[in-house]
Coordinates of C-alpha atoms in Angstrom, one line a residue:
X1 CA 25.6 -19.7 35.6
X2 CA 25.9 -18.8 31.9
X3 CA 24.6 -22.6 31.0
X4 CA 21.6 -21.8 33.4
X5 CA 20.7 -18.5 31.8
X6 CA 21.3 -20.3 27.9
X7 CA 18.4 -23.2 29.3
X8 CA 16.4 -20.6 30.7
X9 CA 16.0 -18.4 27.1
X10 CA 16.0 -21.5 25.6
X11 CA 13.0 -22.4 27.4
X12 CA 11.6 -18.6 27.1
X13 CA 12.0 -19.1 23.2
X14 CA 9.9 -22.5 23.3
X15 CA 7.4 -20.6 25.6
X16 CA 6.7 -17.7 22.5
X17 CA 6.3 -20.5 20.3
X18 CA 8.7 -23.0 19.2
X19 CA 7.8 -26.8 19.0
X20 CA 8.4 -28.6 22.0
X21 CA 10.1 -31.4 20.0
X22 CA 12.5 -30.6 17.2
X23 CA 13.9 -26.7 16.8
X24 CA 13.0 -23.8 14.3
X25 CA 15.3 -22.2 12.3
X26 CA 15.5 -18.7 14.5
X27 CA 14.2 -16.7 11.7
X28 CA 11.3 -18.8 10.8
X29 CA 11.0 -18.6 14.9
X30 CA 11.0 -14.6 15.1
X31 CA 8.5 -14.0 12.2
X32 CA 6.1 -17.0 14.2
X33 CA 5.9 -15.0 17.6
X34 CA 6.2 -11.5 15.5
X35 CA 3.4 -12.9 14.0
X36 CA 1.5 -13.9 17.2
X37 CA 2.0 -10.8 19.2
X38 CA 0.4 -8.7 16.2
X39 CA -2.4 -11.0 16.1
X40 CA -3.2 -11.1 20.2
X41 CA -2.4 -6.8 19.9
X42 CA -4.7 -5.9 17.0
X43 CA -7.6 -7.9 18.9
X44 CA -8.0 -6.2 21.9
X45 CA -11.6 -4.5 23.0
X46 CA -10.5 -1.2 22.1
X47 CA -9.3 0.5 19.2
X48 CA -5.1 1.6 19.0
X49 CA -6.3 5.1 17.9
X50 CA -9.4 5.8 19.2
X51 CA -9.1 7.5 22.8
X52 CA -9.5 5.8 26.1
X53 CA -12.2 8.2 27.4
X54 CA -14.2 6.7 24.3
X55 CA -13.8 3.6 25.2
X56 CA -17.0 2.1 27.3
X57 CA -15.9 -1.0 28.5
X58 CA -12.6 0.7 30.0
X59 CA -14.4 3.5 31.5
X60 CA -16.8 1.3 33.2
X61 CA -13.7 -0.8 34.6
X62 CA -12.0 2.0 35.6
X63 CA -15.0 3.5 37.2
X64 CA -15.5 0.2 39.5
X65 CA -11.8 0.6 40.6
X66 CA -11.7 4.2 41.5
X67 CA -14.9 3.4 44.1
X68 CA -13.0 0.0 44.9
X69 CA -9.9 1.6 45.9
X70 CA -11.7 4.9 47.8
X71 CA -13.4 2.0 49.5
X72 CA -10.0 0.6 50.0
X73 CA -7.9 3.6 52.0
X74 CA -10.7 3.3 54.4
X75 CA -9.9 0.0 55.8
X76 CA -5.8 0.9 55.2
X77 CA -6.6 3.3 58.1
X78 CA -9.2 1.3 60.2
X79 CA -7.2 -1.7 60.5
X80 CA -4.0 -0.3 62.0
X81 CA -6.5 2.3 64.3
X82 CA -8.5 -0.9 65.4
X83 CA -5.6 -2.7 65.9
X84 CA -3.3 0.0 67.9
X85 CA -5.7 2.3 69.5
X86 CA -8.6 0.1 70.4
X87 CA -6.9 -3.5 70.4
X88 CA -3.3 -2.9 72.3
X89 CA -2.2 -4.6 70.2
X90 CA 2.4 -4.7 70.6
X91 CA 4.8 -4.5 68.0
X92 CA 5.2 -8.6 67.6
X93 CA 1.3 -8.4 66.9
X94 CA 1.1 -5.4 64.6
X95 CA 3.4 -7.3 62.6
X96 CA 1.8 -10.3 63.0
X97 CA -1.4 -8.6 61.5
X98 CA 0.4 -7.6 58.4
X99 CA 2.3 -10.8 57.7
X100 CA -1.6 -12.6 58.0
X101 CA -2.9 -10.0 55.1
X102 CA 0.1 -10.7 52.9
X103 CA 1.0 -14.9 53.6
X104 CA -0.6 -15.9 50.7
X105 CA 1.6 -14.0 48.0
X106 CA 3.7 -16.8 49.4
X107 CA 1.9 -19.2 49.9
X108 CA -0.4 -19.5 46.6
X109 CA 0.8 -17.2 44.4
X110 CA 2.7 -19.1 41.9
X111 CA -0.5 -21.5 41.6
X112 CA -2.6 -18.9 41.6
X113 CA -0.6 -17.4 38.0
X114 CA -1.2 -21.2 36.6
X115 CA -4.8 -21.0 37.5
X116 CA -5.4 -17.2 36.3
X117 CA -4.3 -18.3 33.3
X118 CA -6.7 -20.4 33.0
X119 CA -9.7 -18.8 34.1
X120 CA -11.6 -15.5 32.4
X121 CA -10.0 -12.7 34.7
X122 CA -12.9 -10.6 34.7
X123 CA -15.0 -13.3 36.2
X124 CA -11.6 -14.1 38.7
X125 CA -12.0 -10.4 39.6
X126 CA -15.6 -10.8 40.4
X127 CA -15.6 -13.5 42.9
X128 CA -12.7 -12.2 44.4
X129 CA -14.6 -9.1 45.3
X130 CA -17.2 -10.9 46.6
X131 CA -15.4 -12.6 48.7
X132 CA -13.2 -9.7 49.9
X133 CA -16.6 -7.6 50.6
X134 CA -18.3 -10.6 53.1
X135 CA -14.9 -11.4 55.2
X136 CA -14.6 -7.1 55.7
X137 CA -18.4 -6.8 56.3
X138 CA -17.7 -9.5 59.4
X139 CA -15.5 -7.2 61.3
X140 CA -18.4 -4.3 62.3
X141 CA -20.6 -7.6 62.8
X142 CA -18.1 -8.9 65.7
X143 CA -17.2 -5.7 66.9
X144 CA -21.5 -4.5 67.9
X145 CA -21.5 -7.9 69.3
X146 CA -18.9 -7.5 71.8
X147 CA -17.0 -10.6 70.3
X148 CA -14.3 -8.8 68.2
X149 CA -10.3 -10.0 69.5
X150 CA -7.0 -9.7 67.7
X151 CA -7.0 -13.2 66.1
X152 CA -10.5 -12.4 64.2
X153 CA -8.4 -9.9 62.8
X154 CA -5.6 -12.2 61.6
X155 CA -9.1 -14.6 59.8
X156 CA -10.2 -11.6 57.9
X157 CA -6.4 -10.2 56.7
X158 CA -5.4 -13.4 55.5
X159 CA -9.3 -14.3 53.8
X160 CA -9.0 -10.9 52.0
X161 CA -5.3 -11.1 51.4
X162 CA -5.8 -14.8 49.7
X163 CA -8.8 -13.5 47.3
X164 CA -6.4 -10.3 46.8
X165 CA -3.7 -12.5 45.2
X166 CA -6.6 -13.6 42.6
X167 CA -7.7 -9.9 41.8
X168 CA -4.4 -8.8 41.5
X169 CA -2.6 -11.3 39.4
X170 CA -5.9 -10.9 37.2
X171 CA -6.4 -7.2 37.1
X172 CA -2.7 -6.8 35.9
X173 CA -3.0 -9.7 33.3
X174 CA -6.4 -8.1 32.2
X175 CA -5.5 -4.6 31.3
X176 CA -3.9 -6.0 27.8
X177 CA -6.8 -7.8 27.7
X178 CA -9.1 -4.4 27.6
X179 CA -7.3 -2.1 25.5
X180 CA -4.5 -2.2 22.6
X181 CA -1.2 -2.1 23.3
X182 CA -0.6 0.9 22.2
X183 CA -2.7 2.4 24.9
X184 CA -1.7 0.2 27.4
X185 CA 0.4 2.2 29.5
X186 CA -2.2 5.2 29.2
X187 CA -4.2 2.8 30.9
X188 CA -2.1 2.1 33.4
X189 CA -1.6 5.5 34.0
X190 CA -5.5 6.7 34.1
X191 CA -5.6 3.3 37.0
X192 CA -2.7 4.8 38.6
X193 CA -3.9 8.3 39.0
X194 CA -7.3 7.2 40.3
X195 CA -6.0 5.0 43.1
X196 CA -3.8 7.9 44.2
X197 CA -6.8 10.3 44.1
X198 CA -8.1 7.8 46.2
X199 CA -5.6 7.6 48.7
X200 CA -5.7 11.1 49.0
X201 CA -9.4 11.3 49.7
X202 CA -9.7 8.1 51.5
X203 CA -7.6 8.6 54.8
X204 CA -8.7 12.2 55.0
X205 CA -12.2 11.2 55.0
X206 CA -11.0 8.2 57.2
X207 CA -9.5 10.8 59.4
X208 CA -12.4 12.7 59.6
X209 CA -15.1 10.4 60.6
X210 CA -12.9 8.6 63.3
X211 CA -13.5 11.8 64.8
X212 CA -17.3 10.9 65.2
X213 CA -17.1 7.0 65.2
X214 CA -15.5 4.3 66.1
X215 CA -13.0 2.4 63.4
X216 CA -14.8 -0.8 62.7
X217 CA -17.3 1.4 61.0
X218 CA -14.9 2.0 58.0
X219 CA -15.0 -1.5 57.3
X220 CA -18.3 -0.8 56.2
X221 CA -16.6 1.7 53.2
X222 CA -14.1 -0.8 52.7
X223 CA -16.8 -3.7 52.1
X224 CA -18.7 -1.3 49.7
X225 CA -16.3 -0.4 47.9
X226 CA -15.5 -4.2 46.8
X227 CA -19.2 -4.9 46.0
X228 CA -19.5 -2.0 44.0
X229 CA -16.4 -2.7 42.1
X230 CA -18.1 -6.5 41.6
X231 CA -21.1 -4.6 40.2
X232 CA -19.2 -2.4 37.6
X233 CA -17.3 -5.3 36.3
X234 CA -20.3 -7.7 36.2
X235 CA -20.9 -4.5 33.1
X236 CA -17.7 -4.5 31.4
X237 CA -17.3 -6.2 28.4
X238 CA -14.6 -8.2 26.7
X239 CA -13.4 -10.9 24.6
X240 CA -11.3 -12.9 26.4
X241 CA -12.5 -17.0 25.8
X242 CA -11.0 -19.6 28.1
X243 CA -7.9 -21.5 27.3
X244 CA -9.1 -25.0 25.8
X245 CA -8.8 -28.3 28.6
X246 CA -6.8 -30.2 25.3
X247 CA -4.0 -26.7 25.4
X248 CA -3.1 -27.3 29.0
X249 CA -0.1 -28.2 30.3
X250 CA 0.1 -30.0 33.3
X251 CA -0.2 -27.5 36.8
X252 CA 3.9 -27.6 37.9
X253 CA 4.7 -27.3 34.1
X254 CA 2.4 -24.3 33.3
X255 CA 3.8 -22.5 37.1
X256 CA 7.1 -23.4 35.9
X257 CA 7.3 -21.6 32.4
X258 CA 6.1 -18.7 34.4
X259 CA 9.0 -18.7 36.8
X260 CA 11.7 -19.4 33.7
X261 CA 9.9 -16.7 31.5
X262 CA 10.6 -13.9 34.8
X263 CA 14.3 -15.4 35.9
X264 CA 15.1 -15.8 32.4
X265 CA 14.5 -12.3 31.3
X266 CA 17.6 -9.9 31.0
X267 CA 15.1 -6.6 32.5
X268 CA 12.5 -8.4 34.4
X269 CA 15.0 -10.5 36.5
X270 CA 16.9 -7.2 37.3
X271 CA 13.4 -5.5 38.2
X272 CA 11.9 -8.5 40.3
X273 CA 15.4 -8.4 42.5
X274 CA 15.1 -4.7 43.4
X275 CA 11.2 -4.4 43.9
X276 CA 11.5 -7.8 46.2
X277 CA 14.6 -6.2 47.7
X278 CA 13.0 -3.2 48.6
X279 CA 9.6 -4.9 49.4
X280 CA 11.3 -6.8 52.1
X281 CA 13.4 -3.9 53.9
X282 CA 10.7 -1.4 53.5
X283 CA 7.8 -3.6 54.4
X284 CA 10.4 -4.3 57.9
X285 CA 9.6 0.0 58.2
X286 CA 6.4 0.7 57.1
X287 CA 4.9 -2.0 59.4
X288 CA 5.8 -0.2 62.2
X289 CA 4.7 3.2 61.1
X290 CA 1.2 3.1 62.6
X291 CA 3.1 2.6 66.3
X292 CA 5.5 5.2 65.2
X293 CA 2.6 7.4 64.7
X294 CA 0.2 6.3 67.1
X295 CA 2.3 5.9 70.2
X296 CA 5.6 6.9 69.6
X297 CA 4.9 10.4 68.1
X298 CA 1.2 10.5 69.4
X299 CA -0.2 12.3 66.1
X300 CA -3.5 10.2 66.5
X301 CA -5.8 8.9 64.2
X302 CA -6.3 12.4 62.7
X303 CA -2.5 12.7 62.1
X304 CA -1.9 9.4 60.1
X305 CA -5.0 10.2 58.0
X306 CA -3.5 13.0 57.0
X307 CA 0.5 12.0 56.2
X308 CA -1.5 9.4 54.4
X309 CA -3.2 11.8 52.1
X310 CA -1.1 14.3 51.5
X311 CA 2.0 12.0 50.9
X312 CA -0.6 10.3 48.4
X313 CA -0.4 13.9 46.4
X314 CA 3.0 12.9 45.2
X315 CA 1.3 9.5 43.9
X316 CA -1.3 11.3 41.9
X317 CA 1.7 13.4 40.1
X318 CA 4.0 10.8 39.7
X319 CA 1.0 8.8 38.2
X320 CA 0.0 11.7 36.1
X321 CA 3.4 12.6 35.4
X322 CA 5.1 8.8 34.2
X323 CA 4.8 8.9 30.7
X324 CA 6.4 12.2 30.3
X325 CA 9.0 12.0 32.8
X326 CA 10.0 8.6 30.8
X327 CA 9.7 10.8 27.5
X328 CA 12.1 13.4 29.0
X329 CA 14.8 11.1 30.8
X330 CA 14.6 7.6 29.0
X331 CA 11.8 5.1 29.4
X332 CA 14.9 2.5 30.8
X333 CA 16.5 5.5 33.0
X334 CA 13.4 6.6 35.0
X335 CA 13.0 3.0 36.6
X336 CA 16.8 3.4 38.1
X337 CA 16.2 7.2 38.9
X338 CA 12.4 6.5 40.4
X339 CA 13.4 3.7 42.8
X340 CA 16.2 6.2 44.0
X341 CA 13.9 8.7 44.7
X342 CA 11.5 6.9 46.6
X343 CA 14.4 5.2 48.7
X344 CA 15.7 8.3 49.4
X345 CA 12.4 10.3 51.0
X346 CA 11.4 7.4 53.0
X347 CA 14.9 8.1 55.4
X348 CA 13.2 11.0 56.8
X349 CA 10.9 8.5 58.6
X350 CA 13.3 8.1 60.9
X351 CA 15.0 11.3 61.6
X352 CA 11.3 12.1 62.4
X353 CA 11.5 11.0 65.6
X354 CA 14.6 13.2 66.9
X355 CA 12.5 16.2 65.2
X356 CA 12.0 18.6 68.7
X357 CA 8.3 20.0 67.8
X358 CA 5.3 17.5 66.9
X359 CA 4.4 19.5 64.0
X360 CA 8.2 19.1 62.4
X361 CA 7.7 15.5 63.1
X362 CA 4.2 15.5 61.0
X363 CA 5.8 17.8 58.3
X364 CA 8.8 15.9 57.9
X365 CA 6.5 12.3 57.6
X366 CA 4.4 14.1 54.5
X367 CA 7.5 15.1 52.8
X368 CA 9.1 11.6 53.1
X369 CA 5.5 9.9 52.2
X370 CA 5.1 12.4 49.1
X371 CA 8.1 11.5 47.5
X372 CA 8.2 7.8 48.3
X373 CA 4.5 8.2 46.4
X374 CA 5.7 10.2 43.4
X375 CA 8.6 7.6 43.3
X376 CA 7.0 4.8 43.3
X377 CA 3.8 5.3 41.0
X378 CA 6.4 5.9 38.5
X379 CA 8.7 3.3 38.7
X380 CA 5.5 0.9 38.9
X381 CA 3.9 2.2 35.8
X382 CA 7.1 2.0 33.4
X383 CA 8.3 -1.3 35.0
X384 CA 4.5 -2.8 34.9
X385 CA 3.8 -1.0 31.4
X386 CA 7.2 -2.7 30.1
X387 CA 6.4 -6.6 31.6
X388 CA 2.5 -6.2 29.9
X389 CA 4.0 -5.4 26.5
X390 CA 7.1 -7.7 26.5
X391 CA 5.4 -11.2 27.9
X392 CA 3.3 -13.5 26.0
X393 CA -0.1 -13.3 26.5
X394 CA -0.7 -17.0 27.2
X395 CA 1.9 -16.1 30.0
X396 CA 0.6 -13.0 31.7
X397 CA -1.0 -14.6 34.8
X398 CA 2.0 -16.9 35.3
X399 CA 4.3 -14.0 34.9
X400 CA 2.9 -11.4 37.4
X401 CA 1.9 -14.3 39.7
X402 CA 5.5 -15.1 39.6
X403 CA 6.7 -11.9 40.4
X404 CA 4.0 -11.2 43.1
X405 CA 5.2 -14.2 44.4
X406 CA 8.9 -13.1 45.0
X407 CA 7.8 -9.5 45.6
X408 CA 5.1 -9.9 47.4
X409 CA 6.3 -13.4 49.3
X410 CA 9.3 -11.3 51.4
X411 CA 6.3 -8.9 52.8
X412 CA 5.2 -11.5 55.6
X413 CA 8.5 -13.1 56.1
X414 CA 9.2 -8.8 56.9
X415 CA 6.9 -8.0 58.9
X416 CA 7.2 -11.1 61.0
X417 CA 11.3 -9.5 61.4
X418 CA 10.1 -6.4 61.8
X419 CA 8.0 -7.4 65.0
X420 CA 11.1 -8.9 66.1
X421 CA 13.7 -6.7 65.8
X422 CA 11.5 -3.9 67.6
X423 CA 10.9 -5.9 70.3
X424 CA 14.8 -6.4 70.7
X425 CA 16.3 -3.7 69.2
X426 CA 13.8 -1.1 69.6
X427 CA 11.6 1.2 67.0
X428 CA 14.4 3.5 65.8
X429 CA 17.0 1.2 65.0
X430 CA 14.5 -1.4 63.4
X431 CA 13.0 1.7 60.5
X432 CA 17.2 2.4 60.2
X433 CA 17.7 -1.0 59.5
X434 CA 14.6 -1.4 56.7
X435 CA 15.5 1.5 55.4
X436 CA 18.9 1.8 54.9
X437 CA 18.4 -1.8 53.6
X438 CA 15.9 -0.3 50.8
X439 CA 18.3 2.2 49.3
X440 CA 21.0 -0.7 48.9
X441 CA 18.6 -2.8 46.6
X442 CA 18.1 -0.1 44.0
X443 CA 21.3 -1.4 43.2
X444 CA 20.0 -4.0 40.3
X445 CA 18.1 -1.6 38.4
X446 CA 20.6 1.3 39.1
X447 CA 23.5 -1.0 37.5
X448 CA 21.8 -2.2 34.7
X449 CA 21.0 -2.1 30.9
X450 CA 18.1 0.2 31.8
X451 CA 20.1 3.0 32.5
X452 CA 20.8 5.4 29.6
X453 CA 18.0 2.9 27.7
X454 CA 15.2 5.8 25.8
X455 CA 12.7 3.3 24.8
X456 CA 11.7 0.1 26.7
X457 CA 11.5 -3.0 24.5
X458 CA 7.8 -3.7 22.9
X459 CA 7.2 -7.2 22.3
X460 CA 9.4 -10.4 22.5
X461 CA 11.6 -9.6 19.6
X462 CA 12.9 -6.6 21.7
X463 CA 13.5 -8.2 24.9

C-alpha cells in the first residue's frame, strides 16, 4: 500500500509539472507549479478585489442558473408525481426510474472529465442544455397524445442524465475559470444559495399548480428553464482557449491522471470515500421517499412539495452560512461536523412512519429534510471550494469527472438495491438500512487530518 500511494504522488507531482522523462530537483519543482498556479490565478475574468456583484460576466452566469435550477425543482417533483400517482408505477420501477437518470455517472463519466478537458466548458454547458431542454419538452408531447408509458420515462432520465454529466463536470471546472481564486468560494457560495432559493420556490410552486393541472405540464418549466440557462450563457464572457491537438495525451492516459490526481490526494481521497459512501446508502432511502410519501403516508402531491421546500430553507442557510461557519469552527473541521449533521436529521425519515398523526409525520419529514439541507450545502461548498483551489487547472475536468464518477456511479447501482430490498424486505427496513448505512461513512472524513485543520490548503504546495 505505501509503495502504491509513493507512485501515485509521484505521478501527481509529474501531473503539476515535472518532465515526463528525467526528474527535477524538488525545489526547482515547487517554484515551477508555484509559478504556474499564480499565473492560471491572476488571469481569471474577474478581478481578486473587485466584488462579485461587479462582475458582469458572473452575474449573467449566475442569473442563467438561478432560472435553470427554478426550472429544475419543477421536474424534481413532476417526475416522481407522474411516475407514482399517474403511472403505478412499484417500488422495483421507481427505482428503476432513478437508476436510468443517474447510469451515465457510471457509465461515461471518467471519459467525459478527459473530454471536458478538452473542450471550452461554456460551449459544453450550452449544448448540454439544449439537449436537456428537447428530451424534457418530449414528455408533455407523449403524454396529450395518449402515447406516454413508463419506459419513455426511462429514454428521457437517462438522455437528460447523460448531457447532465457534461454540464456538471463543466460547470464545476468552469467556476475557476470565471472568477479569481480568491473569490472562488464566494462564488460557490452566491451558486449555492440560489439553487436553494430555488428549491424552496420550485416545489411549492410545483405543489401548487398540481392542484390545477396535471404533472407532465411541469415539464414544460423544467424544459424552460434549460433553454433559458442556454441563452444567458450564449452572453457570458470568458477567456478560456482550447487545449492545443499537439498538448494532448492520449484518451486512457489523460482519464488516468485524473483518477491518480483524486486517489492520490491525502484529503480528496478521504472526501470521495465518504460522499460515495453516503451517496450509495442514502440514494438506497431517498429513492423511496416519493412512495413513502405518496402511498405510504398519503401526504399527496401537495405534501411532498412542501417538505421539499421547506427542508430546502436549511439549504439556503447552510449555503449562506458556509464561509462563516468554516471561519468559526475550522475550514477542515466543518466538512467532518457537516456530514454528521446531515446524517443525523435524515434518521427521522424513518421514525416518520410510526409518528400516530399525519401532520407529526409531515413535521417530522421537514425537520429531517431541513437539516440534511443545511448539512449538506455546507460540506459541499468547503469540500468543492477546497478540490477547485488545490487541483491543477489542466486537471479540473478530469478531476471532478473522476469523483462524479465514484460518487455519482454508486447512485444507480443504489437505487437498483433499493427497489430490491423493498420489494423483499419491505419500505421501513430498506430507509433503516440506507440510513443507518449513511451515518457509518462519515467515518473517513470524521477520522481524518481535516479535523481540528482552520485553513484548507490553497494550491498544490499545500496539499
Amino acid at each position: 500500500m505505501i509503495d502504491i500511494y509513493q507512485s501515485l504522488q509521484e505521478t501527481r507531482r509529474v501531473n503539476a509539472g515535472a518532465s515526463d522523462h528525467g526528474e527535477q530537483t524538488d525545489t526547482a519543482q515547487q517554484t515551477d507549479t508555484a509559478q504556474q498556479i499564480d499565473t492560471v490565478r491572476r488571469s481569471g475574468t474577474s478581478r481578486q478585489g473587485a466584488s462579485l456583484w461587479r462582475d458582469k460576466n458572473f452575474t449573467t452566469f449566475w442569473s442563467g442558473q438561478a432560472i435553470s435550477q427554478l426550472g429544475a425543482q419543477l421536474g424534481q417533483l413532476a417526475f416522481p408525481v407522474l411516475a407514482v400517482s399517474l403511472l403505478g408505477a412499484s417500488e422495483f420501477e421507481v427505482g428503476a426510474l432513478n437508476a436510468a437518470g443517474l447510469a451515465a455517472f457510471l457509465l461515461i463519466g471518467l471519459p467525459a472529465g478527459a473530454w471536458v478537458d478538452r473542450w471550452l466548458k461554456r460551449r459544453t454547458m450550452i449544448v448540454a442544455d439544449l439537449v436537456r431542454t428537447a428530451a424534457m419538452a418530449a414528455v408533455p408531447l407523449l403524454w396529450w397524445t395518449g402515447m406516454l408509458q413508463i419506459w419513455h420515462l426511462y429514454a428521457v432520465a437517462a438522455v437528460v442524465g447523460t448531457a447532465t454529466v457534461f454540464f456538471d463536470v463543466a460547470y464545476q471546472s468552469y467556476v475557476p475559470v470565471l472568477v479569481h481564486a480568491a473569490k472562488v468560494p464566494q462564488a460557490n457560495s452566491k451558486l449555492e444559495a440560489t439553487s436553494q432559493i430555488a428549491r424552496i420556490g420550485g416545489p411549492a410552486a410545483g405543489g401548487a399548480l398540481l392542484a390545477v393541472v396535471s404533472a407532465p405540464v411541469l415539464f414544460i418549466g423544467e424544459a424552460m428553464g434549460y433553454l433559458l440557462s442556454a441563452i444567458f450563457l450564449l452572453r457570458t464572457r470568458d477567456a478560456e482557449r482550447p487545449v492545443p491537438a499537439k498538448d494532448r495525451q492520449p484518451l486512457a492516459s489523460e482519464i488516468k491522471e485524473g483518477l491518480v490526481f483524486v486517489v492520490g490526494h491525502p484529503l480528496i481521497s478521504r472526501i470521495v470515500a465518504c460522499t460515495g459512501g453516503v451517496n450509495f446508502f442514502t440514494t438506497i432511502a431517498f429513492t423511496l421517499m416519493p412512495v413513502l410519501v405518496l402511498r405510504e403516508l398519503e401526504l399527496g402531491p401537495e405534501g411532498m412539495g412542501l417538505i421539499m421546500a421547506l427542508g430546502s430553507v436549511g439549504g439556503l442557510i447552510g449555503a449562506v452560512a458556509a464561509p462563516r461557519f468554516a471561519a468559526w469552527i475550522g475550514e477542515g473541521t466543518v466538512i467532518p461536523v457537516s456530514s454528521m449533521i446531515s446524517s443525523l436529521f435524515l434518521l427521522l425519515v424513518p421514525l416518520s412512519v410510526v409518528a400516530p398523526e399525519r401532520w407529526m409525520s409531515l413535521l417530522m419529514l421537514i425537520v429531517s429534510d431541513f437539516g440534511f439541507g443545511f448539512g449538506v450545502l455546507v460540506y459541499n461548498i468547503m469540500q468543492l471550494s477546497m478540490r477547485q483551489r488545490v487541483c491543477p487547472p489542466g486537471l479540473q475536468g478530469r478531476m471532478n469527472a473522476s469523483i462524479r464518477f465514484v460518487v455519482w456511479g454508486v447512485m444507480p447501482i443504489a437505487a437498483l438495491v433499493s427497489g430490491i430490498l423493498a420489494e423483499n424486505l419491505g419500505l421501513v427496513p430498506t430507509f433503516w438500512i440506507g440510513l443507518g448505512g449513511g451515518v457509518i461513512f462519515v467515518a473517513p472524513v470524521l477520522f481524518s487530518p481535516l479535523w481540528g485543520m482552520r485553513r484548507l490548503p490553497d494550491g498544490l504546495l499545500g496539499a
